[in-house]
Amino acid sequence: MEKSKYQGQKAISYARASQGKGRGQDDSTDRQSDTALEYCEEMGMELDLSYRILDEGVSAYKTVTYTDDKGIQRQGAKNLVEGALVQFVDNVKGGAFPNGVNLIIEKLDRMYRDDPMDALSHFLALLKEGVIIHTIIDRQVYSKGSENQNMMLMYSIGNLCGSHQFSKDLSKRIKRSHQRRIERMQDNE
């Protein structure tokens, strides 16, 4: 990764946790924000602290139903339909960042855990609008027209599929655990 390429550029961070503060993930969004600041310092970028995108208690896996611009009912990941990320995407589409913008996230799974096809579509739309996505943990930079675009796309698809599968499996385990608790409570009555 070429640090000098981003020297002096502005960046915005996105942090998300499915559980809100006080629900077992008190440290999650703070940790994500702290590491975004450290990453920007390391890369020589200026993190815009006045424009922090924060989704606490907002799932990137659970879907919600919404009506699109054409009046058609659709489903989408909650953070992409109702979360703070929606305002950022609207600003991007509205031309708020005519020279593009660096978006710093911990991992792609902070933004995407929904169906990989839907996630990929959203991800590519952001890149086409000039958003450069930096992932801190794996030190990847995703941008339109990058020199290694083919590898970037393959890597991102693998990450999107893995994130979705992890959440799907976790959801099943949680449901089974809740069901066992209910059965144990019923047996003890």
N, CA, C and O of each residue as an XYZ file, in Angstrom:
756
protein
N       0.847     -1.172      0.000
C       0.000      0.000      0.000
C       0.895      1.238      0.000
O       1.838      1.349      0.783
N       0.578      2.141     -0.881
C       1.385      3.334     -1.080
C       0.898      4.470     -0.179
O      -0.116      5.109     -0.463
N       1.637      4.715      0.918
C       1.226      5.732      1.889
C       1.241      7.132      1.293
O       0.335      7.926      1.547
N       2.252      7.435      0.512
C       2.394      8.798     -0.010
C       1.219      9.193     -0.915
O       0.934     10.380     -1.071
N       0.553      8.228     -1.498
C      -0.575      8.479     -2.386
C      -1.729      9.174     -1.655
O      -2.488      9.931     -2.261
N      -1.854      8.913     -0.361
C      -2.972      9.449      0.420
C      -2.546     10.567      1.375
O      -3.374     11.116      2.103
N      -1.273     10.898      1.371
C      -0.717     11.940      2.246
C      -1.500     13.247      2.109
O      -1.666     13.766      1.005
N      -1.975     13.770      3.229
C      -2.676     15.051      3.246
C      -4.147     14.990      2.844
O      -4.846     16.000      2.913
N      -4.625     13.823      2.426
C      -6.028     13.711      2.031
C      -6.934     13.604      3.257
O      -6.520     13.133      4.317
N      -8.165     14.046      3.088
C      -9.161     13.930      4.160
C      -9.784     12.543      4.128
O      -9.857     11.889      3.088
N     -10.231     12.120      5.309
C     -10.868     10.811      5.429
C     -12.029     10.905      6.410
O     -12.074     11.778      7.276
N     -12.962      9.980      6.245
C     -14.130      9.854      7.113
C     -14.152      8.412      7.602
O     -13.811      7.491      6.861
N     -14.558      8.223      8.862
C     -14.611      6.858      9.386
C     -16.050      6.394      9.552
O     -16.961      7.188      9.787
N     -16.224      5.088      9.425
C     -17.521      4.446      9.680
C     -17.308      3.370     10.727
O     -16.436      2.512     10.586
N     -18.119      3.424     11.787
C     -18.076      2.405     12.829
C     -19.497      1.880     13.038
O     -20.464      2.641     13.031
N     -19.600      0.558     13.224
C     -20.911     -0.052     13.414
C     -20.810     -1.213     14.395
O     -19.834     -1.964     14.398
N     -21.837     -1.344     15.225
C     -21.961     -2.493     16.110
C     -23.432     -2.877     16.163
O     -24.303     -2.016     16.285
N     -23.704     -4.172     16.072
C     -25.093     -4.642     16.078
C     -25.790     -4.346     17.391
O     -26.983     -4.045     17.416
N     -25.056     -4.432     18.465
C     -25.600     -4.132     19.787
C     -25.168     -2.706     20.137
O     -24.037     -2.314     19.852
N     -26.042     -1.950     20.737
C     -25.707     -0.583     21.126
C     -24.928     -0.549     22.424
O     -24.700     -1.583     23.051
N     -24.526      0.635     22.821
C     -23.823      0.820     24.097
C     -24.676      0.252     25.221
O     -25.902      0.366     25.209
N     -24.007     -0.361     26.189
C     -24.725     -0.930     27.312
C     -25.314     -2.297     27.028
O     -25.995     -2.872     27.877
N     -25.057     -2.823     25.835
C     -25.629     -4.131     25.458
C     -24.518     -5.140     25.158
O     -24.697     -6.058     24.357
N     -23.375     -4.956     25.809
C     -22.297     -5.930     25.666
C     -21.240     -5.559     24.645
O     -20.260     -6.288     24.486
N     -21.410     -4.446     23.948
C     -20.412     -4.053     22.957
C     -19.963     -2.612     23.187
O     -19.743     -1.861     22.236
N     -19.830     -2.236     24.455
C     -19.489     -0.857     24.787
C     -18.211     -0.393     24.099
O     -18.077      0.781     23.754
N     -17.300     -1.291     23.908
C     -16.001     -0.918     23.376
C     -15.925     -0.953     21.852
O     -15.001     -0.376     21.279
N     -16.852     -1.601     21.194
C     -16.736     -1.882     19.764
C     -16.594     -0.631     18.893
O     -15.616     -0.510     18.156
N     -17.536      0.289     18.962
C     -17.460      1.462     18.087
C     -16.335      2.401     18.516
O     -15.727      3.064     17.676
N     -16.054      2.463     19.824
C     -14.918      3.279     20.290
C     -13.611      2.717     19.744
O     -12.752      3.463     19.273
N     -13.470      1.386     19.810
C     -12.271      0.735     19.280
C     -12.122      1.011     17.786
O     -11.030      1.326     17.312
N     -13.221      0.891     17.049
C     -13.175      1.128     15.607
C     -12.767      2.571     15.297
O     -11.984      2.815     14.379
N     -13.297      3.514     16.058
C     -12.965      4.922     15.841
C     -11.507      5.208     16.189
O     -10.826      5.948     15.479
N     -11.035      4.619     17.280
C      -9.635      4.815     17.683
C      -8.674      4.262     16.637
O      -7.680      4.904     16.298
N      -8.978      3.056     16.122
C      -8.081      2.469     15.126
C      -8.150      3.232     13.798
O      -7.166      3.268     13.059
N      -9.292      3.838     13.492
C      -9.391      4.663     12.275
C      -8.476      5.874     12.392
O      -7.800      6.248     11.433
N      -8.458      6.479     13.564
C      -7.586      7.633     13.788
C      -6.117      7.230     13.677
O      -5.325      7.931     13.046
N      -5.756      6.114     14.284
C      -4.381      5.613     14.204
C      -3.989      5.320     12.753
O      -2.889      5.665     12.322
N      -4.883      4.691     12.010
C      -4.625      4.367     10.602
C      -4.374      5.643      9.799
O      -3.431      5.713      9.011
N      -5.223      6.646     10.005
C      -5.069      7.904      9.265
C      -3.751      8.582      9.596
O      -3.087      9.112      8.705
N      -3.370      8.573     10.853
C      -2.081      9.152     11.246
C      -0.935      8.419     10.549
O       0.001      9.038     10.043
N      -1.027      7.091     10.534
C       0.003      6.270      9.881
C       0.088      6.554      8.378
O       1.177      6.565      7.804
N      -1.063      6.782      7.748
C      -1.118      7.012      6.305
C      -0.912      8.482      5.930
O      -0.812      8.818      4.750
N      -0.850      9.352      6.936
C      -0.682     10.779      6.652
C      -1.966     11.454      6.205
O      -1.927     12.524      5.598
N      -3.118     10.832      6.502
C      -4.408     11.413      6.145
C      -4.967     12.178      7.341
O      -4.573     11.949      8.485
N      -5.882     13.079      7.054
C      -6.533     13.847      8.104
C      -7.949     13.303      8.290
O      -8.791     13.416      7.399
N      -8.200     12.709      9.463
C      -9.520     12.165      9.751
C     -10.444     13.304     10.155
O     -10.173     14.023     11.117
N     -11.529     13.463      9.421
C     -12.513     14.507      9.698
C     -13.382     14.057     10.872
O     -14.305     13.260     10.704
N     -13.077     14.574     12.058
C     -13.796     14.171     13.259
C     -15.189     14.795     13.337
O     -16.012     14.380     14.153
N     -15.451     15.785     12.493
C     -16.778     16.404     12.493
C     -17.764     15.609     11.630
O     -18.968     15.863     11.678
N     -17.272     14.663     10.852
C     -18.126     13.852      9.982
C     -17.844     12.380     10.276
O     -17.213     11.688      9.478
N     -18.307     11.923     11.401
C     -18.107     10.534     11.814
C     -19.407      9.780     11.568
O     -20.468     10.208     12.024
N     -19.333      8.678     10.861
C     -20.516      7.872     10.576
C     -20.559      6.757     11.615
O     -19.667      5.911     11.672
N     -21.607      6.766     12.435
C     -21.694      5.840     13.557
C     -23.055      5.158     13.577
O     -24.089      5.821     13.652
N     -23.046      3.842     13.511
C     -24.262      3.038     13.601
C     -24.126      2.106     14.802
O     -23.457      1.076     14.723
N     -24.759      2.469     15.903
C     -24.759      1.623     17.096
C     -26.129      0.968     17.228
O     -27.162      1.628     17.115
N     -26.120     -0.323     17.466
C     -27.373     -1.052     17.571
C     -28.033     -1.257     16.223
O     -29.251     -1.419     16.141
N     -27.229     -1.250     15.157
C     -27.746     -1.384     13.800
C     -27.060     -2.574     13.123
O     -25.836     -2.609     12.994
N     -27.852     -3.526     12.704
C     -27.325     -4.731     12.076
C     -26.969     -4.487     10.612
O     -27.627     -3.712      9.917
N     -25.927     -5.157     10.165
C     -25.580     -5.165      8.744
C     -26.028     -6.477      8.112
O     -25.805     -6.716      6.925
N     -26.668     -7.330      8.925
C     -27.139     -8.635      8.449
C     -28.661     -8.696      8.362
O     -29.216     -9.155      7.364
N     -29.322     -8.234      9.405
C     -30.785     -8.294      9.425
C     -31.359     -7.361      8.369
O     -30.884     -6.241      8.184
N     -32.384     -7.839      7.684
C     -32.981     -7.041      6.621
C     -34.257     -6.369      7.098
O     -34.940     -6.849      8.003
N     -34.554     -5.249      6.465
C     -35.797     -4.527      6.702
C     -36.447     -4.275      5.345
O     -35.774     -4.220      4.316
N     -37.754     -4.126      5.365
C     -38.497     -3.854      4.133
C     -38.620     -2.342      3.969
O     -38.876     -1.625      4.936
N     -38.439     -1.868      2.756
C     -38.567     -0.448      2.448
C     -39.157     -0.284      1.053
O     -39.203     -1.232      0.270
N     -39.600      0.910      0.759
C     -40.138      1.217     -0.559
C     -39.123      2.093     -1.288
O     -38.723      3.139     -0.776
N     -38.708      1.673     -2.470
C     -37.704      2.435     -3.215
C     -38.329      3.635     -3.931
O     -39.531      3.875     -3.810
N     -37.513      4.389     -4.675
C     -37.951      5.613     -5.371
C     -39.099      5.363     -6.353
O     -39.895      6.258     -6.635
N     -39.170      4.130     -6.866
C     -40.196      3.790     -7.862
C     -41.445      3.191     -7.227
O     -42.351      2.744     -7.931
N     -41.493      3.181     -5.877
C     -42.663      2.656     -5.189
C     -42.670      1.147     -5.041
O     -43.694      0.564     -4.686
N     -41.544      0.509     -5.309
C     -41.448     -0.945     -5.222
C     -40.927     -1.332     -3.839
O     -39.948     -0.765     -3.354
N     -41.595     -2.308     -3.206
C     -41.131     -2.783     -1.910
C     -39.929     -3.691     -2.101
O     -39.936     -4.597     -2.935
N     -38.904     -3.428     -1.313
C     -37.663     -4.202     -1.377
C     -37.198     -4.517      0.030
O     -37.755     -4.022      1.010
N     -36.173     -5.346      0.117
C     -35.537     -5.621      1.397
C     -34.068     -5.273      1.289
O     -33.451     -5.428      0.235
N     -33.514     -4.798      2.403
C     -32.104     -4.465      2.427
C     -31.575     -4.536      3.842
O     -32.343     -4.525      4.804
N     -30.262     -4.608      3.967
C     -29.628     -4.637      5.284
C     -29.996     -3.369      6.039
O     -30.033     -2.277      5.473
N     -30.264     -3.536      7.314
C     -30.750     -2.415      8.126
C     -29.815     -1.204      8.063
O     -30.285     -0.071      7.957
N     -28.502     -1.428      8.127
C     -27.582     -0.288      8.109
C     -27.557      0.423      6.758
O     -27.163      1.587      6.680
N     -27.976     -0.267      5.691
C     -27.996      0.354      4.365
C     -29.346      0.984      4.045
O     -29.493      1.665      3.030
N     -30.338      0.755      4.920
C     -31.685      1.288      4.706
C     -32.028      2.357      5.733
O     -32.623      3.380      5.392
N     -31.651      2.124      7.003
C     -32.059      3.016      8.081
C     -30.907      3.638      8.848
O     -31.129      4.579      9.609
N     -29.711      3.162      8.682
C     -28.592      3.605      9.509
C     -27.979      4.928      9.075
O     -28.378      5.524      8.074
N     -27.004      5.367      9.851
C     -26.280      6.613      9.568
C     -25.527      6.528      8.240
O     -25.275      7.547      7.597
N     -25.177      5.331      7.842
C     -24.475      5.134      6.573
C     -25.311      5.622      5.397
O     -24.761      6.049      4.381
N     -26.637      5.564      5.525
C     -27.536      5.993      4.455
C     -27.314      7.470      4.122
O     -27.277      7.846      2.950
N     -27.166      8.306      5.154
C     -26.954      9.742      4.933
C     -25.645      9.985      4.188
O     -25.580     10.839      3.304
N     -24.610      9.241      4.544
C     -23.328      9.358      3.858
C     -23.482      8.990      2.379
O     -22.998      9.709      1.504
N     -24.153      7.873      2.105
C     -24.351      7.434      0.715
C     -25.146      8.487     -0.054
O     -24.825      8.791     -1.203
N     -26.176      9.040      0.570
C     -26.962     10.101     -0.081
C     -26.084     11.324     -0.380
O     -26.205     11.936     -1.441
N     -25.206     11.670      0.557
C     -24.294     12.799      0.339
C     -23.335     12.525     -0.811
O     -23.051     13.406     -1.622
N     -22.841     11.296     -0.870
C     -21.934     10.914     -1.961
C     -22.664     11.043     -3.301
O     -22.154     11.652     -4.242
N     -23.862     10.461     -3.372
C     -24.640     10.507     -4.618
C     -25.036     11.934     -4.982
O     -25.185     12.261     -6.159
N     -25.204     12.781     -3.970
C     -25.590     14.175     -4.192
C     -24.428     15.086     -4.558
O     -24.622     16.281     -4.780
N     -23.227     14.534     -4.623
C     -22.075     15.324     -5.047
C     -21.353     16.050     -3.934
O     -20.609     16.992     -4.205
N     -21.549     15.644     -2.689
C     -20.896     16.319     -1.553
C     -19.378     16.159     -1.574
O     -18.660     16.937     -0.947
N     -18.894     15.156     -2.290
C     -17.454     14.900     -2.348
C     -17.027     14.839     -3.817
O     -16.751     13.758     -4.337
N     -16.972     15.987     -4.482
C     -16.690     15.978     -5.926
C     -15.315     15.406     -6.282
O     -15.108     14.933     -7.400
N     -14.386     15.448     -5.340
C     -13.050     14.907     -5.601
C     -12.866     13.526     -4.996
O     -11.745     13.030     -4.889
N     -13.977     12.907     -4.602
C     -13.899     11.602     -3.957
C     -13.665     11.751     -2.471
O     -13.470     12.858     -1.969
N     -13.686     10.633     -1.772
C     -13.490     10.651     -0.325
C     -12.913      9.311      0.119
O     -13.233      8.267     -0.449
N     -12.068      9.354      1.131
C     -11.506      8.153      1.732
C     -12.402      7.738      2.891
O     -12.606      8.509      3.828
N     -12.931      6.532      2.829
C     -13.777      6.000      3.894
C     -12.984      4.920      4.619
O     -12.554      3.935      4.019
N     -12.799      5.126      5.921
C     -11.992      4.210      6.726
C     -12.921      3.317      7.541
O     -13.762      3.812      8.292
N     -12.769      1.994      7.391
C     -13.554      1.046      8.166
C     -12.632     -0.049      8.697
O     -11.570     -0.319      8.136
N     -13.063     -0.667      9.784
C     -12.257     -1.726     10.382
C     -12.105     -2.912      9.419
O     -10.993     -3.368      9.153
N     -13.226     -3.396      8.908
C     -13.277     -4.507      7.959
C     -14.504     -4.307      7.090
O     -15.408     -3.557      7.460
N     -14.550     -4.958      5.953
C     -15.737     -4.863      5.104
C     -16.989     -5.327      5.836
O     -18.086     -4.860      5.533
N     -16.842     -6.238      6.794
C     -18.031     -6.736      7.491
C     -18.675     -5.691      8.399
O     -19.782     -5.914      8.888
N     -18.028     -4.580      8.633
C     -18.671     -3.490      9.376
C     -19.787     -2.891      8.524
O     -20.798     -2.434      9.057
N     -19.610     -2.890      7.215
C     -20.613     -2.333      6.302
C     -21.529     -3.402      5.732
O     -22.724     -3.166      5.553
N     -20.982     -4.565      5.449
C     -21.715     -5.572      4.693
C     -21.699     -6.938      5.349
O     -20.641     -7.535      5.551
N     -22.889     -7.426      5.680
C     -23.058     -8.810      6.112
C     -24.299     -9.409      5.462
O     -24.664    -10.554      5.728
N     -24.936     -8.625      4.615
C     -26.162     -9.097      3.964
C     -25.823     -9.981      2.776
O     -24.666    -10.361      2.595
N     -26.805    -10.307      1.979
C     -26.626    -11.146      0.805
C     -25.446    -10.618     -0.022
O     -25.416     -9.435     -0.360
N     -24.483    -11.474     -0.350
C     -23.289    -11.008     -1.058
C     -23.567    -10.293     -2.380
O     -22.835     -9.371     -2.741
N     -24.602    -10.697     -3.103
C     -24.925    -10.026     -4.370
C     -25.372     -8.580     -4.115
O     -24.974     -7.664     -4.835
N     -26.203     -8.387     -3.082
C     -26.658     -7.042     -2.733
C     -25.492     -6.211     -2.208
O     -25.334     -5.043     -2.563
N     -24.683     -6.830     -1.360
C     -23.530     -6.137     -0.789
C     -22.560     -5.702     -1.888
O     -22.074     -4.571     -1.880
N     -22.284     -6.593     -2.822
C     -21.354     -6.273     -3.904
C     -21.878     -5.114     -4.746
O     -21.118     -4.225     -5.130
N     -23.158     -5.128     -5.024
C     -23.764     -4.053     -5.805
C     -23.579     -2.697     -5.116
O     -23.197     -1.714     -5.750
N     -23.857     -2.662     -3.813
C     -23.709     -1.426     -3.036
C     -22.241     -0.992     -2.978
O     -21.922      0.182     -3.164
N     -21.365     -1.946     -2.721
C     -19.922     -1.714     -2.634
C     -19.392     -1.112     -3.943
O     -18.674     -0.113     -3.922
N     -19.745     -1.719     -5.069
C     -19.280     -1.226     -6.368
C     -19.859      0.147     -6.698
O     -19.184      0.981     -7.301
N     -21.118      0.382     -6.300
C     -21.731      1.699     -6.537
C     -20.957      2.793     -5.797
O     -20.752      3.880     -6.336
N     -20.527      2.508     -4.567
C     -19.732      3.495     -3.824
C     -18.401      3.764     -4.523
O     -17.980      4.913     -4.658
N     -17.753      2.700     -4.961
C     -16.468      2.875     -5.648
C     -16.640      3.696     -6.926
O     -15.808      4.549     -7.236
N     -17.710      3.439     -7.659
C     -17.971      4.183     -8.900
C     -18.223      5.663     -8.633
O     -17.960      6.506     -9.491
N     -18.739      5.981     -7.428
C     -19.006      7.375     -7.051
C     -17.751      8.086     -6.543
O     -17.801      9.268     -6.205
N     -16.630      7.371     -6.488
C     -15.377      8.005     -6.069
C     -14.980      7.769     -4.627
O     -14.024      8.371     -4.139
N     -15.709      6.891     -3.933
C     -15.335      6.557     -2.556
C     -14.175      5.568     -2.601
O     -14.230      4.568     -3.316
N     -13.141      5.851     -1.843
C     -12.000      4.943     -1.699
C     -12.150      4.318     -0.324
O     -12.084      5.013      0.690
N     -12.351      3.014     -0.287
C     -12.593      2.319      0.981
C     -11.296      1.690      1.472
O     -10.675      0.880      0.785
N     -10.907      2.085      2.680
C      -9.711      1.535      3.335
C     -10.168      0.616      4.459
O     -10.961      1.022      5.308
N      -9.673     -0.622      4.473
C      -9.984     -1.525      5.579
C      -8.733     -1.666      6.443
O      -7.651     -1.999      5.958
N      -8.913     -1.405      7.726
C      -7.780     -1.314      8.645
C      -7.147     -2.667      8.931
O      -5.926     -2.806      8.858
N      -7.956     -3.658      9.254
C      -7.410     -4.937      9.715
C      -6.564     -5.618      8.646
O      -5.465     -6.092      8.931
N      -7.071     -5.668      7.417
C      -6.304     -6.358      6.366
C      -5.526     -5.401      5.459
O      -4.899     -5.823      4.487
N      -5.576     -4.101      5.792
C      -4.796     -3.078      5.075
C      -5.067     -3.068      3.570
O      -4.145     -2.920      2.768
N      -6.327     -3.226      3.198
C      -6.709     -3.168      1.790
C      -7.245     -1.781      1.452
O      -7.832     -1.104      2.297
N      -7.038     -1.376      0.225
C      -7.603     -0.133     -0.285
C      -8.373     -0.494     -1.547
O      -7.813     -1.027     -2.504
N      -9.666     -0.193     -1.530
C     -10.550     -0.510     -2.652
C     -10.920      0.792     -3.355
O     -11.464      1.707     -2.737
N     -10.625      0.868     -4.634
C     -10.969      2.075     -5.392
C     -11.208      1.719     -6.857
O     -10.702      0.723     -7.375
N     -11.995      2.571     -7.498
C     -12.268      2.379     -8.917
C     -10.974      2.616     -9.696
O     -10.263      3.593     -9.463
N     -10.690      1.723    -10.607
C      -9.533      1.909    -11.467
C      -8.196      1.638    -10.813
O      -7.165      2.078    -11.323
N      -8.183      0.919     -9.689
C      -6.896      0.629     -9.047
C      -6.077     -0.296     -9.951
O      -6.622     -1.002    -10.801
N      -4.782     -0.275     -9.752
C      -3.880     -1.072    -10.595
C      -4.179     -2.569    -10.505
O      -4.039     -3.296    -11.488
N      -4.586     -3.015     -9.336
C      -4.858     -4.439     -9.134
C      -6.360     -4.687     -9.006
O      -6.798     -5.426     -8.124
N      -7.135     -4.076     -9.876
C      -8.595     -4.109     -9.787
C      -9.156     -5.538     -9.783
O     -10.064     -5.831     -9.005
N      -8.645     -6.417    -10.619
C      -9.161     -7.789    -10.671
C      -8.969     -8.503     -9.337
O      -9.890     -9.152     -8.841
N      -7.786     -8.388     -8.761
C      -7.526     -9.027     -7.465
C      -8.373     -8.375     -6.377
O      -8.883     -9.068     -5.497
N      -8.529     -7.052     -6.423
C      -9.330     -6.328     -5.450
C     -10.768     -6.847     -5.467
O     -11.365     -7.073     -4.414
N     -11.316     -7.032     -6.659
C     -12.695     -7.521     -6.777
C     -12.831     -8.944     -6.241
O     -13.784     -9.251     -5.525
N     -11.895     -9.800     -6.583
C     -11.950    -11.184     -6.096
C     -11.832    -11.221     -4.572
O     -12.563    -11.953     -3.906
N     -10.926    -10.443     -4.033
C     -10.724    -10.399     -2.586
C     -11.977     -9.867     -1.887
O     -12.396    -10.402     -0.861
N     -12.568     -8.815     -2.445
C     -13.762     -8.234     -1.820
C     -14.931     -9.211     -1.868
O     -15.682     -9.314     -0.898
N     -15.102     -9.924     -2.968
C     -16.184    -10.908     -3.070
C     -15.997    -12.003     -2.020
O     -16.959    -12.418     -1.373
N     -14.776    -12.463     -1.855
C     -14.495    -13.469     -0.817
C     -14.845    -12.953      0.570
O     -15.434    -13.675      1.374
N     -14.484    -11.710      0.851
C     -14.801    -11.112      2.151
C     -16.306    -10.957      2.352
O     -16.828    -11.253      3.427
N     -16.998    -10.495      1.316
C     -18.442    -10.291      1.423
C     -19.169    -11.622      1.658
O     -20.091    -11.701      2.471
N     -18.747    -12.652      0.944
C     -19.356    -13.981      1.131
C     -19.052    -14.528      2.525
O     -19.932    -15.087      3.181
N     -17.823    -14.369      2.970
C     -17.434    -14.846      4.300
C     -18.179    -14.129      5.409
O     -18.601    -14.761      6.379
N     -18.348    -12.828      5.284
C     -19.070    -12.044      6.300
C     -20.517    -12.482      6.395
O     -21.058    -12.639      7.489
N     -21.143    -12.680      5.238
C     -22.537    -13.112      5.215
C     -22.681    -14.501      5.835
O     -23.576    -14.732      6.648
N     -21.809    -15.412      5.456
C     -21.896    -16.778      5.968
C     -21.687    -16.807      7.478
O     -22.381    -17.534      8.188
N     -20.736    -16.023      7.968
C     -20.487    -15.958      9.410
C     -21.752    -15.511     10.138
O     -22.151    -16.128     11.125
N     -22.376    -14.451      9.660
C     -23.583    -13.935     10.314
C     -24.736    -14.916     10.218
O     -25.515    -15.061     11.160
N     -24.844    -15.584      9.092
C     -25.904    -16.582      8.905
C     -25.729    -17.733      9.903
O     -26.688    -18.157     10.548
N     -24.501    -18.229     10.019
C     -24.221    -19.314     10.963
C     -24.433    -18.859     12.405
O     -24.996    -19.597     13.214
N     -23.987    -17.652     12.728
C     -24.163    -17.110     14.076
C     -25.645    -16.989     14.413
O     -26.055    -17.314     15.527
N     -26.434    -16.534     13.480
C     -27.873    -16.401     13.691
C     -28.497    -17.753     14.016
O     -29.337    -17.854     14.911
N     -28.094    -18.779     13.302
C     -28.612    -20.130     13.560
C     -28.215    -20.611     14.955
O     -29.034    -21.191     15.667
N     -26.960    -20.371     15.348
C     -26.499    -20.800     16.672
C     -27.262    -20.084     17.780
O     -27.631    -20.695     18.783
N     -27.496    -18.795     17.598
C     -28.228    -18.017     18.603
C     -29.664    -18.508     18.719
O     -30.187    -18.644     19.825
N     -30.301    -18.773     17.590
C     -31.678    -19.285     17.619
C     -31.752    -20.632     18.329
O     -32.660    -20.868     19.126
N     -30.788    -21.521     18.039
C     -30.761    -22.826     18.707
C     -30.557    -22.664     20.210
O     -31.188    -23.362     21.003
N     -29.686    -21.756     20.597
C     -29.418    -21.504     22.013
C     -30.667    -20.994     22.722
O     -30.986    -21.441     23.824
N     -31.372    -20.058     22.090
C     -32.618    -19.541     22.676
C     -33.655    -20.662     22.797
O     -34.353    -20.756     23.806
N     -33.753    -21.490     21.791
C     -34.714    -22.591     21.815
C     -34.392    -23.561     22.944
O     -35.304    -24.024     23.628
N     -33.112    -23.881     23.157
C     -32.719    -24.778     24.249
C     -33.065    -24.174     25.604
O     -33.510    -24.886     26.504
N     -32.866    -22.867     25.756
C     -33.222    -22.206     27.022
C     -34.722    -22.303     27.284
O     -35.148    -22.576     28.406
N     -35.500    -22.082     26.262
C     -36.960    -22.177     26.409
C     -37.357    -23.593     26.804
O     -38.178    -23.789     27.700
N     -36.765    -24.582     26.128
C     -37.073    -25.974     26.447
C     -36.679    -26.321     27.882
O     -37.424    -27.025     28.564
N     -35.531    -25.845     28.352
C     -35.098    -26.104     29.725
C     -36.037    -25.452     30.727
O     -36.363    -26.042     31.757
N     -36.476    -24.220     30.420
C     -37.419    -23.539     31.306
C     -38.736    -24.292     31.370
O     -39.326    -24.416     32.443
N     -39.204    -24.794     30.243
C     -40.457    -25.547     30.189
C     -40.322    -26.864     30.952
O     -41.264    -27.295     31.617
N     -39.150    -27.506     30.859
C     -38.912    -28.763     31.574
C     -38.879    -28.556     33.089
O     -39.244    -29.456     33.845
N     -38.449    -27.388     33.529
C     -38.346    -27.090     34.966
C     -39.655    -26.626     35.571
O     -39.724    -26.446     36.787
N     -40.676    -26.427     34.796
C     -41.968    -25.968     35.330
C     -42.716    -27.076     36.017
O     -43.818    -26.857     36.520
